[in-house]
Tab-separated table of C-alpha atoms in Angstrom:
chain	number	residue	atom	x	y	z
M	70	MET	CA	75.579	200.287	-3.300
M	71	LEU	CA	73.084	202.915	-4.138
M	72	ARG	CA	73.349	206.232	-6.007
M	73	ARG	CA	70.630	208.863	-6.130
M	74	LEU	CA	70.152	210.476	-9.488
M	75	GLY	CA	67.515	212.904	-8.411
M	76	ASP	CA	64.399	213.199	-6.287
M	77	GLU	CA	62.596	210.336	-8.046
M	78	GLU	CA	65.436	208.234	-9.425
M	79	ALA	CA	68.222	206.019	-8.118
M	80	VAL	CA	70.635	203.279	-9.243
M	81	ILE	CA	71.184	199.985	-7.324
M	82	TYR	CA	74.694	198.621	-8.121
M	83	ARG	CA	75.134	194.869	-7.561
M	84	CYS	CA	78.668	194.737	-6.241
M	85	PHE	CA	80.838	191.957	-4.879
M	86	GLU	CA	84.008	191.910	-2.866
M	87	LEU	CA	86.249	189.071	-4.002
M	88	ILE	CA	87.683	187.000	-1.170
M	89	PRO	CA	90.438	185.847	-0.816
M	90	GLU	CA	91.521	187.308	-4.136
M	91	ARG	CA	90.757	190.842	-3.029
M	92	GLY	CA	89.117	193.483	-5.052
M	93	PHE	CA	85.632	194.645	-6.076
M	94	VAL	CA	83.543	194.065	-9.101
M	95	VAL	CA	80.110	195.306	-10.260
M	96	GLN	CA	77.904	192.683	-11.743
M	97	SER	CA	74.983	194.973	-12.869
M	98	ALA	CA	73.175	198.093	-12.101
M	99	ASP	CA	69.375	198.662	-11.959
M	100	ARG	CA	67.755	202.093	-12.463
M	101	ILE	CA	64.758	202.632	-10.134
M	102	HIS	CA	62.070	205.251	-10.580
M	103	LEU	CA	59.321	206.547	-8.245
M	104	PRO	CA	56.736	205.359	-7.876
M	105	VAL	CA	58.442	202.029	-7.254
M	106	ASN	CA	57.012	199.214	-9.437
M	107	MET	CA	57.275	195.955	-7.406
M	108	GLU	CA	56.979	193.816	-10.507
M	109	GLU	CA	59.977	195.738	-12.001
M	110	MET	CA	61.892	195.229	-8.650
M	111	ARG	CA	61.149	191.417	-8.855
M	112	CYS	CA	62.413	191.436	-12.410
M	113	HIS	CA	65.686	193.130	-11.417
M	114	GLU	CA	66.134	190.614	-8.598
M	115	ARG	CA	65.482	187.570	-10.890
M	116	GLN	CA	67.964	188.991	-13.436
M	117	PHE	CA	70.479	189.507	-10.736
M	118	TRP	CA	70.379	185.818	-9.700
M	119	GLU	CA	70.242	184.509	-13.190
M	120	LEU	CA	73.358	186.486	-14.156
M	121	PHE	CA	75.122	185.422	-11.053
M	122	CYS	CA	74.372	181.705	-11.684
M	123	GLU	CA	75.363	182.007	-15.419
M	124	GLU	CA	78.701	183.675	-14.905
M	125	ALA	CA	80.961	184.390	-11.946
M	126	PRO	CA	81.135	188.122	-11.191
M	127	ASP	CA	84.944	188.057	-11.474
M	128	GLN	CA	84.571	186.668	-15.050
M	129	ARG	CA	82.557	189.744	-16.116
M	130	SER	CA	85.082	192.396	-14.965
M	131	VAL	CA	88.574	192.812	-13.627
M	132	PRO	CA	88.738	193.418	-9.929
M	133	TYR	CA	89.418	196.958	-8.737
M	134	PRO	CA	91.044	197.978	-5.363
M	135	SER	CA	87.931	199.925	-4.235
M	136	ILE	CA	84.248	199.679	-4.770
M	137	GLU	CA	84.390	203.346	-5.974
M	138	GLU	CA	86.769	202.405	-8.687
M	139	ALA	CA	84.769	199.327	-9.734
M	140	ILE	CA	81.552	201.490	-10.019
M	141	ALA	CA	83.429	204.223	-12.005
M	142	ALA	CA	84.844	201.552	-14.462
M	143	PHE	CA	81.393	199.901	-14.809
M	144	ASP	CA	79.777	203.277	-15.521
M	145	ALA	CA	82.504	204.152	-18.008
M	146	GLU	CA	82.199	200.821	-19.842
M	147	PHE	CA	78.438	200.989	-20.149
M	148	GLY	CA	78.121	204.788	-20.544
M	149	ASN	CA	75.845	205.032	-17.522
M	150	TRP	CA	74.319	208.013	-15.770
M	151	ARG	CA	76.369	210.971	-16.914
């Protein structure tokens, strides 16, 4: 899921739909700035996979009925992008 924060900034949310349990969780979120730095993007991708392998996404957060609710809870928990 993506969210634009302005003309030169965005957030990439790393979200999962839990099946068969049902529900959505956000594992992490990465802030991206223009111009895009490919080394930074590789770092975000590496961190995504490291975190996924270290801990299941449903162990990091309770599932929410919608992806919008999962993102709102994630942002509230971490004080993101207000």
